[in-house]
Coordinates of C-alpha atoms in Angstrom, one line a residue:
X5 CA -75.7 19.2 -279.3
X6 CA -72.0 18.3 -279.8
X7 CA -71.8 14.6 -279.0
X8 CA -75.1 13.6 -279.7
X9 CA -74.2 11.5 -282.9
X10 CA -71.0 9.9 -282.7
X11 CA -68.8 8.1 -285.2
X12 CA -68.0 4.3 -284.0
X13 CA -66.2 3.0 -287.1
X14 CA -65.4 3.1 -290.7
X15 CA -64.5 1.2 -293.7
X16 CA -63.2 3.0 -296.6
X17 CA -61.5 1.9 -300.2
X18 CA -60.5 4.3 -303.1
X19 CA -58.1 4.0 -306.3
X20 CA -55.4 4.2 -303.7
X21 CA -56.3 1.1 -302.1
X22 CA -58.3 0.1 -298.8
X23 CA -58.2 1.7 -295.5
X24 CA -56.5 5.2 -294.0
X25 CA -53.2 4.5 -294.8
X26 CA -54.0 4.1 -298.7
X27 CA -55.5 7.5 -298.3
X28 CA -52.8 9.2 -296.3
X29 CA -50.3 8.2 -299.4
X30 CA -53.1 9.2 -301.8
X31 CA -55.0 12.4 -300.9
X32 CA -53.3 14.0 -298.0
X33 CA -50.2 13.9 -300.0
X34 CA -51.6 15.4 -302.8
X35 CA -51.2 12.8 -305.5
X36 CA -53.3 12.2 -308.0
X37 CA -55.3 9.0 -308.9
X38 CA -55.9 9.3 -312.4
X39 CA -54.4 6.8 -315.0
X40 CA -55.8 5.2 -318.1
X41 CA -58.3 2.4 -317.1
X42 CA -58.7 -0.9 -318.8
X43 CA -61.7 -1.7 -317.3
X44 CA -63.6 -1.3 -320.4
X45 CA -62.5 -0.4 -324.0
X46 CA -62.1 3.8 -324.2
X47 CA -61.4 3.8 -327.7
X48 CA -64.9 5.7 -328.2
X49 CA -64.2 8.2 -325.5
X50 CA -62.6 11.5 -325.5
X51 CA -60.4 10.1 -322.4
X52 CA -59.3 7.1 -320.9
X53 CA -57.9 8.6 -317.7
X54 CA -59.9 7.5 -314.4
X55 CA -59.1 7.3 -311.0
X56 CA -59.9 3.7 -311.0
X57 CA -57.6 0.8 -308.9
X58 CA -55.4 -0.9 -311.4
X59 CA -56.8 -4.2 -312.5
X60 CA -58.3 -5.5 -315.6
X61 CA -61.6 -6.4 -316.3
X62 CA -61.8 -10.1 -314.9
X63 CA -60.3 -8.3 -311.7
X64 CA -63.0 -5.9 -311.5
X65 CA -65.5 -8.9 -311.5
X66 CA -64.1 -10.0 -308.5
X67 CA -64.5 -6.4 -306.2
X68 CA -68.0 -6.1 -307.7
X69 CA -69.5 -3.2 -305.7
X70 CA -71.5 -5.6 -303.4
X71 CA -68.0 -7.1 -302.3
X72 CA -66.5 -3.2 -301.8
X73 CA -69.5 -2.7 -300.1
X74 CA -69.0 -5.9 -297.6
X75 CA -65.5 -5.6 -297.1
X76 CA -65.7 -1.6 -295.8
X77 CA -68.9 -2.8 -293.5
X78 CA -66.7 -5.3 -292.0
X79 CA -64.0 -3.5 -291.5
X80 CA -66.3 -0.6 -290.0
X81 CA -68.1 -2.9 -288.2
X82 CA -65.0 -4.3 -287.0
X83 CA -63.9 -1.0 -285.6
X84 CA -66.6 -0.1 -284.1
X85 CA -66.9 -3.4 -282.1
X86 CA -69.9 -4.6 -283.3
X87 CA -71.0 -8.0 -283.6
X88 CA -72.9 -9.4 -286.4
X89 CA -76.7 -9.8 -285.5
X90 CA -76.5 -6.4 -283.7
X91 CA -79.7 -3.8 -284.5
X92 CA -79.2 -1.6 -286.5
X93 CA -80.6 0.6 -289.6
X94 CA -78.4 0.4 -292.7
X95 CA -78.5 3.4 -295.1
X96 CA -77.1 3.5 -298.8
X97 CA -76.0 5.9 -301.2
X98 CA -75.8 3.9 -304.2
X99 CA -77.3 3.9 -308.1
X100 CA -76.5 0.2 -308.3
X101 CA -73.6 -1.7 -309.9
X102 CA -74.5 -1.6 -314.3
X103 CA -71.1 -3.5 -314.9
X104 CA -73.0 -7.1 -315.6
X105 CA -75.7 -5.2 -317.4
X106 CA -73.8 -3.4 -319.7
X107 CA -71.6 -6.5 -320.1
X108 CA -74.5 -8.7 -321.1
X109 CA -75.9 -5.8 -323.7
X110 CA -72.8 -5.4 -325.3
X111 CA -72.3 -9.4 -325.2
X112 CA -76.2 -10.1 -326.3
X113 CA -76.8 -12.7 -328.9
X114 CA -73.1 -14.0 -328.4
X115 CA -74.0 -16.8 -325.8
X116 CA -77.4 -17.5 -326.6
X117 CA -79.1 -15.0 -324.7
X118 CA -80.1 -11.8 -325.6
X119 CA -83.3 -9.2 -325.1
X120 CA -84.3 -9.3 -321.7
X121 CA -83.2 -9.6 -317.6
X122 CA -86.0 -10.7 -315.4
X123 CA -85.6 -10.9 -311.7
X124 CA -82.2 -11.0 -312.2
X125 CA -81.8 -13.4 -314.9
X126 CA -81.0 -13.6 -318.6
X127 CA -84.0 -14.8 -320.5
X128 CA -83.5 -17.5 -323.2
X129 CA -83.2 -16.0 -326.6
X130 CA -87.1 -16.2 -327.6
X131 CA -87.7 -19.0 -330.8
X132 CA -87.8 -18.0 -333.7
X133 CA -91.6 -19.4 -334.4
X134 CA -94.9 -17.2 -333.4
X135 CA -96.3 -18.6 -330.4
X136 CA -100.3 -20.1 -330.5
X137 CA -102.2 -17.5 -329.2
X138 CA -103.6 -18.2 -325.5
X139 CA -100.1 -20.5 -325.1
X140 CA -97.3 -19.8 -322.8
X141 CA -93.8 -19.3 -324.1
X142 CA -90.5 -19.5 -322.4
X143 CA -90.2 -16.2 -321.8
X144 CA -93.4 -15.6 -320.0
X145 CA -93.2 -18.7 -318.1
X146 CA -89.6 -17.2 -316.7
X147 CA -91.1 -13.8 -316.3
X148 CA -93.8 -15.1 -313.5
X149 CA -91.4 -17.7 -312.0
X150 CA -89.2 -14.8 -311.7
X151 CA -91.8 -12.5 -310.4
X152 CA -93.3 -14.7 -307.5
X153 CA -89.8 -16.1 -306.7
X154 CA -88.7 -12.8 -305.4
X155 CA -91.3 -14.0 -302.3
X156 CA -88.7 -16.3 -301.4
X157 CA -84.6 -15.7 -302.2
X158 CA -81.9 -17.1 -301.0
X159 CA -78.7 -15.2 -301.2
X160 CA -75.1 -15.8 -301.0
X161 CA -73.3 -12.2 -300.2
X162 CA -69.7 -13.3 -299.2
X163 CA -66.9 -12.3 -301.8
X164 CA -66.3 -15.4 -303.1
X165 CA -69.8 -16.4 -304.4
X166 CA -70.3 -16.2 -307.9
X167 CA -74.2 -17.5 -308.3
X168 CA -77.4 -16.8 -306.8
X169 CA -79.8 -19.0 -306.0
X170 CA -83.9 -18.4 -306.3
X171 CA -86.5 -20.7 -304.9
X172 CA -90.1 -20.2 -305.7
X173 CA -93.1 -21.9 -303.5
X174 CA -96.0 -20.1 -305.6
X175 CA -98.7 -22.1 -307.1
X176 CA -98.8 -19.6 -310.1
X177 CA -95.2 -20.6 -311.2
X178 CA -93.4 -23.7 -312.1
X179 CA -91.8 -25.1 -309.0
X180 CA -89.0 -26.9 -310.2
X181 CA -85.6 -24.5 -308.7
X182 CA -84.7 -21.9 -311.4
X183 CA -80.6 -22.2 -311.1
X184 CA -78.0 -18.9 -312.1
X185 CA -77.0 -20.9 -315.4
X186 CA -75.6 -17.6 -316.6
X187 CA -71.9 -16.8 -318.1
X188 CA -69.8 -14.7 -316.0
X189 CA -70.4 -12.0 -318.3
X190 CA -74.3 -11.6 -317.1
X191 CA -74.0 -12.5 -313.7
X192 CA -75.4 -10.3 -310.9
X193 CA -77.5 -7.9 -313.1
X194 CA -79.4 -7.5 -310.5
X195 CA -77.0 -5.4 -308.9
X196 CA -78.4 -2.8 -310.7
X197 CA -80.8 -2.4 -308.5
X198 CA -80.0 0.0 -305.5
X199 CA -81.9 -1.4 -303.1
X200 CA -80.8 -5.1 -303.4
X201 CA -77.5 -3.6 -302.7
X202 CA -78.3 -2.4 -299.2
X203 CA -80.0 -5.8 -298.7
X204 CA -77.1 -7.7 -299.6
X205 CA -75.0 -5.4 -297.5
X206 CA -77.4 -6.0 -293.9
X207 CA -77.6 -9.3 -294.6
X208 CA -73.7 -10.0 -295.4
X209 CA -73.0 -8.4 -292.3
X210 CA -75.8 -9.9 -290.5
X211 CA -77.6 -6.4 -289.3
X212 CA -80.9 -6.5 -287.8
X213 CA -83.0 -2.9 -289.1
X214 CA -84.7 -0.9 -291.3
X215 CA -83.5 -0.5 -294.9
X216 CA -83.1 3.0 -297.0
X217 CA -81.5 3.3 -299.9
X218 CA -80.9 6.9 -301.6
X219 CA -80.0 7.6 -305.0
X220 CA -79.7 11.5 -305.4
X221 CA -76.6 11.8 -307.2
X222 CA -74.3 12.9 -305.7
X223 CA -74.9 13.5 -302.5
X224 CA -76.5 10.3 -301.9
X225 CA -74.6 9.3 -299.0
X226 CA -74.3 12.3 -297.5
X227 CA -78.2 12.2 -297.3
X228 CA -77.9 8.4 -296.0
X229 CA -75.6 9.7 -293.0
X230 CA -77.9 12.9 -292.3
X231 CA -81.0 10.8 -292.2
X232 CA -79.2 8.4 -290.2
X233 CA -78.3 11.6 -287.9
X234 CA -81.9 12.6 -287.8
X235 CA -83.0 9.0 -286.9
X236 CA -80.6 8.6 -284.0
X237 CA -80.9 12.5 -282.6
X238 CA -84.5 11.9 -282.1
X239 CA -84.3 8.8 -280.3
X240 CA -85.9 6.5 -283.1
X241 CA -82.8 4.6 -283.6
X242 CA -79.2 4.1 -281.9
X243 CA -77.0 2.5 -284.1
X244 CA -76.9 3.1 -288.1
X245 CA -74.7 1.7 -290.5
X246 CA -74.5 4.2 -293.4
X247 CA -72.7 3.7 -296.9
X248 CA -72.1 4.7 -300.2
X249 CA -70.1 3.3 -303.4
X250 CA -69.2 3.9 -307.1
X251 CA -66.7 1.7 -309.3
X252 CA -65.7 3.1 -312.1
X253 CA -67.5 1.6 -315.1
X254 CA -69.0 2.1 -318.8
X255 CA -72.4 3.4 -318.4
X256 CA -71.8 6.6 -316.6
X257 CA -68.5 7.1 -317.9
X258 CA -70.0 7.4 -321.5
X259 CA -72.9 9.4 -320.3
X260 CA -70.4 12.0 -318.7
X261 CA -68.1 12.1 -321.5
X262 CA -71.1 12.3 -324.0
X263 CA -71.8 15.7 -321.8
X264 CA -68.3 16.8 -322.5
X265 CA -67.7 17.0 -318.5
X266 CA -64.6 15.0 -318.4
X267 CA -61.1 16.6 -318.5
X268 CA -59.7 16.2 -322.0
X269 CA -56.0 16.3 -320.5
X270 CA -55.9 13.5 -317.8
X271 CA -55.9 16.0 -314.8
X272 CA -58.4 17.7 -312.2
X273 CA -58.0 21.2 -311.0
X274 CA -60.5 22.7 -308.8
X275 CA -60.7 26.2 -308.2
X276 CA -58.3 26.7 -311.4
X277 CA -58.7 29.3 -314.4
X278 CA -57.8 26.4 -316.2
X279 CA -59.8 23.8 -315.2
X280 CA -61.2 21.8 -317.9
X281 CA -63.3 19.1 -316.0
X282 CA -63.6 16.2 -313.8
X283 CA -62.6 12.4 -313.9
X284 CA -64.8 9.6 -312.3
X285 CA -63.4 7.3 -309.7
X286 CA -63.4 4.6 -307.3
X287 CA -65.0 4.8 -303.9
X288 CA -66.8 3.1 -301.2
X289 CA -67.0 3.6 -297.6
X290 CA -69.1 2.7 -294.8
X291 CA -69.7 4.5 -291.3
X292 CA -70.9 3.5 -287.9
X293 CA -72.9 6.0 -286.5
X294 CA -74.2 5.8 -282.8
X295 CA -75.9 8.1 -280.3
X296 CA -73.6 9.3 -277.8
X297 CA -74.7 7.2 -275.3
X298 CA -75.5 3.9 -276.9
X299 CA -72.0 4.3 -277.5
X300 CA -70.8 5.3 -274.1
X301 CA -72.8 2.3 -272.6
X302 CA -70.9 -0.1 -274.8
X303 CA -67.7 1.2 -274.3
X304 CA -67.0 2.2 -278.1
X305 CA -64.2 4.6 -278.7
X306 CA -66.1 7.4 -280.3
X307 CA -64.1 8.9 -283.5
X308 CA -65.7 11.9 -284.5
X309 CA -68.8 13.9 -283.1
X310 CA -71.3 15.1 -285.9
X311 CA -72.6 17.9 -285.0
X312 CA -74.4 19.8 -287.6
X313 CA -76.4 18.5 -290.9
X314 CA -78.6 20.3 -293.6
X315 CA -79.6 19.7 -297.0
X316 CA -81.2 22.2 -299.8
X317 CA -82.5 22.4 -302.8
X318 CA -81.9 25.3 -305.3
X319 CA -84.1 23.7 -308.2
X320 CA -82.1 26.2 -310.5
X321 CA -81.0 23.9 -313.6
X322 CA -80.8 20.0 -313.9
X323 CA -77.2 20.0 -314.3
X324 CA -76.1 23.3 -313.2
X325 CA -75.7 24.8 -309.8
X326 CA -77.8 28.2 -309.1
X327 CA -74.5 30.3 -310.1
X328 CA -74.3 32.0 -306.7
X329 CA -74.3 28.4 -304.5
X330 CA -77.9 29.8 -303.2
X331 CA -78.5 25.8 -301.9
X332 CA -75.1 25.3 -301.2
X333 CA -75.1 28.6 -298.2
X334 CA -78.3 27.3 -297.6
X335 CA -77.3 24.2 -296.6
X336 CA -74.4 25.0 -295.3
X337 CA -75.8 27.5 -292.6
X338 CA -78.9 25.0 -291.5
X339 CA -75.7 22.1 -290.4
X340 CA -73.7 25.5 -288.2
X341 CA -77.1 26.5 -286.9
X342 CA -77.5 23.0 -285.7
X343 CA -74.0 23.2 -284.6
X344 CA -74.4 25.8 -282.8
X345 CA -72.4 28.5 -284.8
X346 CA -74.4 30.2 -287.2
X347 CA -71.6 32.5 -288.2
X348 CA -69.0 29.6 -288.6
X349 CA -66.7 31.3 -286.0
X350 CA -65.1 27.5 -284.8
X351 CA -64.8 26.3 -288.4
X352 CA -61.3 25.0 -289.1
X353 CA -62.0 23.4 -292.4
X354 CA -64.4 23.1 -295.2
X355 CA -63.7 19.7 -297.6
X356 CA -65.3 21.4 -301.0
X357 CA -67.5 19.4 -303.4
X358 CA -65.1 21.0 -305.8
X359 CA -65.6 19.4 -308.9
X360 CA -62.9 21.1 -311.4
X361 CA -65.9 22.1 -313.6
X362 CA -66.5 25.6 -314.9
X363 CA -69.6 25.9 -313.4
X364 CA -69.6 24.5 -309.7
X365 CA -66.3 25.7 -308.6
X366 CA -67.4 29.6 -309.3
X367 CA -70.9 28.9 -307.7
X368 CA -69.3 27.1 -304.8
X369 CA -67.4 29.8 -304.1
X370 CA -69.7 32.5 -304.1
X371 CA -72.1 30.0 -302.0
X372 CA -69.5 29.3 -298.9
X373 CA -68.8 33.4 -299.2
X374 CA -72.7 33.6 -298.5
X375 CA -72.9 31.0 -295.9
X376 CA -69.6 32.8 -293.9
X377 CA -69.5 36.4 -294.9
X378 CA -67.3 37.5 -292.3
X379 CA -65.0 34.2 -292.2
X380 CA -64.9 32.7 -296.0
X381 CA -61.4 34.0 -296.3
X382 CA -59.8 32.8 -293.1
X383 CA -61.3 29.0 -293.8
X384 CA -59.1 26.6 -295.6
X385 CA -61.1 24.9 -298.2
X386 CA -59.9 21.8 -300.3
X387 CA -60.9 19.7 -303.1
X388 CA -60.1 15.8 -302.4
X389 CA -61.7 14.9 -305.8
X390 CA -58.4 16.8 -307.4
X391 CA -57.1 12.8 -306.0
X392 CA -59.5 10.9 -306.4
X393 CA -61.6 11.4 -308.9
X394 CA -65.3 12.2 -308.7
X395 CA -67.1 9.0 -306.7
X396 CA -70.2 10.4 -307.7
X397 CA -73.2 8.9 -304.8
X398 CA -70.0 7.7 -302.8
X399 CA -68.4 11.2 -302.6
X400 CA -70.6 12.2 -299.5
X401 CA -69.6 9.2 -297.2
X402 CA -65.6 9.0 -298.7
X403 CA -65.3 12.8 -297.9
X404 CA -66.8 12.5 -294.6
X405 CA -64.2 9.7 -294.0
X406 CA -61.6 12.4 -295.2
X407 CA -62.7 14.9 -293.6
X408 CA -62.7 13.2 -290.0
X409 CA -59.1 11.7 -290.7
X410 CA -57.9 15.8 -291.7
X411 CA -59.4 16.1 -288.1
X412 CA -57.8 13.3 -286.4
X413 CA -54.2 13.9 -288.3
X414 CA -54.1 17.4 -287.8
X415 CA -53.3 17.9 -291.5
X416 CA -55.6 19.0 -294.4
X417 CA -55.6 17.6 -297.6
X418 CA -54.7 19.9 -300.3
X419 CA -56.2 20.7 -303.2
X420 CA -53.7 18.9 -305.9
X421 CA -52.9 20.2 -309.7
X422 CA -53.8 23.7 -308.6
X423 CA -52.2 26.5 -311.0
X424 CA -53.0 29.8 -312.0
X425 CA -55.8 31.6 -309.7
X426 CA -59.0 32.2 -310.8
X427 CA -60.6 35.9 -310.2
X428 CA -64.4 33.7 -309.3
X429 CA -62.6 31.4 -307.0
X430 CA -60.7 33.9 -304.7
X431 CA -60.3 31.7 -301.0
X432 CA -57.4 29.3 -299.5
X433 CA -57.9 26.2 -301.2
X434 CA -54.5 24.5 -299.8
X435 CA -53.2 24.5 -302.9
X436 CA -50.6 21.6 -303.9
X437 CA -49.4 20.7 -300.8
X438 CA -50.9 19.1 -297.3
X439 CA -51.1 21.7 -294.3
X440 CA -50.5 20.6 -291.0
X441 CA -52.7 22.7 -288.5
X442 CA -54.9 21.9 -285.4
X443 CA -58.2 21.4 -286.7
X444 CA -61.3 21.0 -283.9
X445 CA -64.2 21.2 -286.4
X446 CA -64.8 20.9 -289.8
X447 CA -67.6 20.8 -292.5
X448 CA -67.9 18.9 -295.7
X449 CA -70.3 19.9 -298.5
X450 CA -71.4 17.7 -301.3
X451 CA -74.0 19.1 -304.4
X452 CA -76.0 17.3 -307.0
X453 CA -77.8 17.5 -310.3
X454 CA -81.1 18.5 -310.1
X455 CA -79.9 21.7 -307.5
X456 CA -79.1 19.3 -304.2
X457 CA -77.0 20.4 -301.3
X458 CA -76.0 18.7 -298.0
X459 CA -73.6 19.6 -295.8
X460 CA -72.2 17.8 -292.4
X461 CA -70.3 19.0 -289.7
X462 CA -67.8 17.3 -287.7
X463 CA -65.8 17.8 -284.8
X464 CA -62.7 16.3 -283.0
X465 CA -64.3 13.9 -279.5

């Protein structure tokens, strides 16, 4: 079925800036991302190191996710050759942007709001006085108006819009316009929401479609492209625009360094003995997929083919891969079925999830030693998140990005800070330095908490 989805455009910013060049410096050189963020105060942390662009925290206000997320579309869409108003479905692997939120939390009470966000909104800080019973206070008054008024909303997406503005026709609400009279440092908590970010993506870039939003961890846009690649091989759609972001920001950090999953020593090294962790980072990316045809008929340049998707479960452990990559293989042979090599005999490349943890690196191993018995040794396999950091739900559609560029450069990305070998992680993991080769096809494999798996396949047009 080579050729049957096709890869139009693509969009894509890390720590190392926007676009293919930024990533031809960054990961296919082998340098590292990581450096101590400011975004946020670290003091409480165990680290500070993140692979996070270099800009402050008023910065970071300004490339809110949603305006990552629009400039990549554009630039993808721009590629591609596609006009806004075209049709088209737009999938999103996202968990929402919590900057605003945790800002106004740890800001609450300091600006005269405090307690609670409804549609959106911070609500007043409640008086001090009981209210009469059967009486309306402020805060329920806002809580309805905010309710019905998301019947009717008028957004403002571009990059440069600060406020959003809610109108609400119902009878059961007051009528009068509710304005965004918040201070910057609660705006756009309703970014948190995943699925207003999709909806703000479409209608920035003014696609016509369906709407899906996934928020599986860590392979949440990898399961936005292979649904999209589902969709379009049956015939129910032809065009899908398919994304994924993370910025690096307080929330998860703490939660991952409250897990003790963060290297202590500033560095990521996959496949290591002594690898001591990972390190969150920056990513968003957005791809154009198309059937073969639609593409053909408009004249689009296709990219990349892919060729080959599958997704498992192993349902072993929350956190913890099944220790011998059972969902992983699994995967990971349903996308080379599809392909149309079972055994992986055309495989050039495999871009690892390779996370630099103790536990998925040894699993992941074992997995891609089930999935190609007869070939795991003879496959390069590389870790890109030794670079740039672990982009959590962005790493499916940044590595897919990665891995089609390894495909159209004829080099692979190497696995950086590699040292001694480990005796559980025994295959070519390009260690240190970019290898220049001839690649036709390659597969990328992304894994999840809670025991998901997916796995792509692409190949050179």
């Amino acid at each position: 079925m080579s050729g049957e989805v096709t890869v139009t455009g693509f969009g894509v910013r890390t720590a190392f800036g926007m676009g293919v060049d930024a990533l031809r410096r960054g990961v296919f050189a082998g340098v590292p991302s990581f450096a101590a963020t400011t975004r946020f105060d670290t003091g409480p942390y165990r680290t500070a190191m993140a692979g996070a662009a270099a800009d402050g925290p008023d910065a970071v206000e300004g490339w809110a996710l949603r305006h990552a997320l629009a400039e990549c579309g554009a630039e993808a869409l721009s590629m591609a050759g596609l006009a806004p108003g075209a049709e088209a479905a737009v999938l999103l692997g996202v968990a929402g942007d919590h900057t605003s939120v945790t800002r106004y939390w740890r800001g609450a009470g300091s600006d005269g709001t405090c307690g609670s966000v409804v549609a959106g909104c911070a609500v007043p800080r409640a008086p001090e006085k009981q209210p009469v019973r059967g009486a309306s206070t402020d805060t329920e008054r806002v809580a309805r108006a905010g309710t019905a008024a998301g019947r009717e909303r008028v957004t403002d997406a571009s990059p440069a819009a600060d406020t959003e503005r809610v109108t609400d026709a119902s009878p059961a609400a007051d009528t009068e316009r509710i304005t965004d009279a918040r201070p910057p440092s609660t705006r756009r908590v309703g970014d948190a929401v995943p699925a207003r970010l999709a909806e703000l993506l479409a209608g920035g870039l003014g696609l016509v479609g369906p709407q899906l939003t996934f928020t599986n961890a860590c392979v949440a846009s990898a399961a936005a492209i292979i649904h999209a690649c589902r969709l379009i091989s049956s015939g129910r759609i032809d065009v899908a625009v398919c994304g994924g972001g993370y910025l690096v920001e307080e929330e998860t950090f703490g939660k991952f360094d409250s897990g003790r999953a963060l290297s202590g020593d500033g560095m990521v090294r996959p496949f290591s003995a002594d690898r001591s962790g990972l390190l969150l980072g920056d990513g968003v990316a957005v791809v154009v997929l198309e059937s073969a045809e639609h593409a053909r008929r408009r004249g689009a340049r296709p990219l990349a083919g892919v060729v080959g998707w599958g997704a498992a479960s192993d349902a072993h452990h929350i956190a913890q891969p099944h220790p011998e990559g059972v969902g992983l293989a699994r995967a990971a042979r349903q996308a080379m079925r599809l392909a149309g090599d079972p055994d992986g005999a055309a495989l050039d490349y495999v871009n690892a999830h390779g996370t630099g943890t103790k536990y998925n690196d040894g699993a992941e191993t074992r997995g891609l030693r089930a999935a190609f018995p007869e070939r795991a040794e003879s496959i390069p396999v590389s870790s890109t998140k030794s670079t740039t950091g672990h982009l959590l739900e962005a790493a499916g559609v940044v590595e897919f990005v990665i891995t089609m560029l390894a495909l159209t450069d004829g080099v692979l990305p190497p696995t950086a800070g590699f040292t001694a070998p480990d005796p559980e992680c025994d295959l070519d993991y390009v260690p240190n330095e970019p290898r220049r080769t001839d690649p036709r096809r390659a597969l990328t494999v992304n894994a999840a908490f809670g025991g998901a798996n997916t796995a792509l396949v692409l190949e050179r047009p």
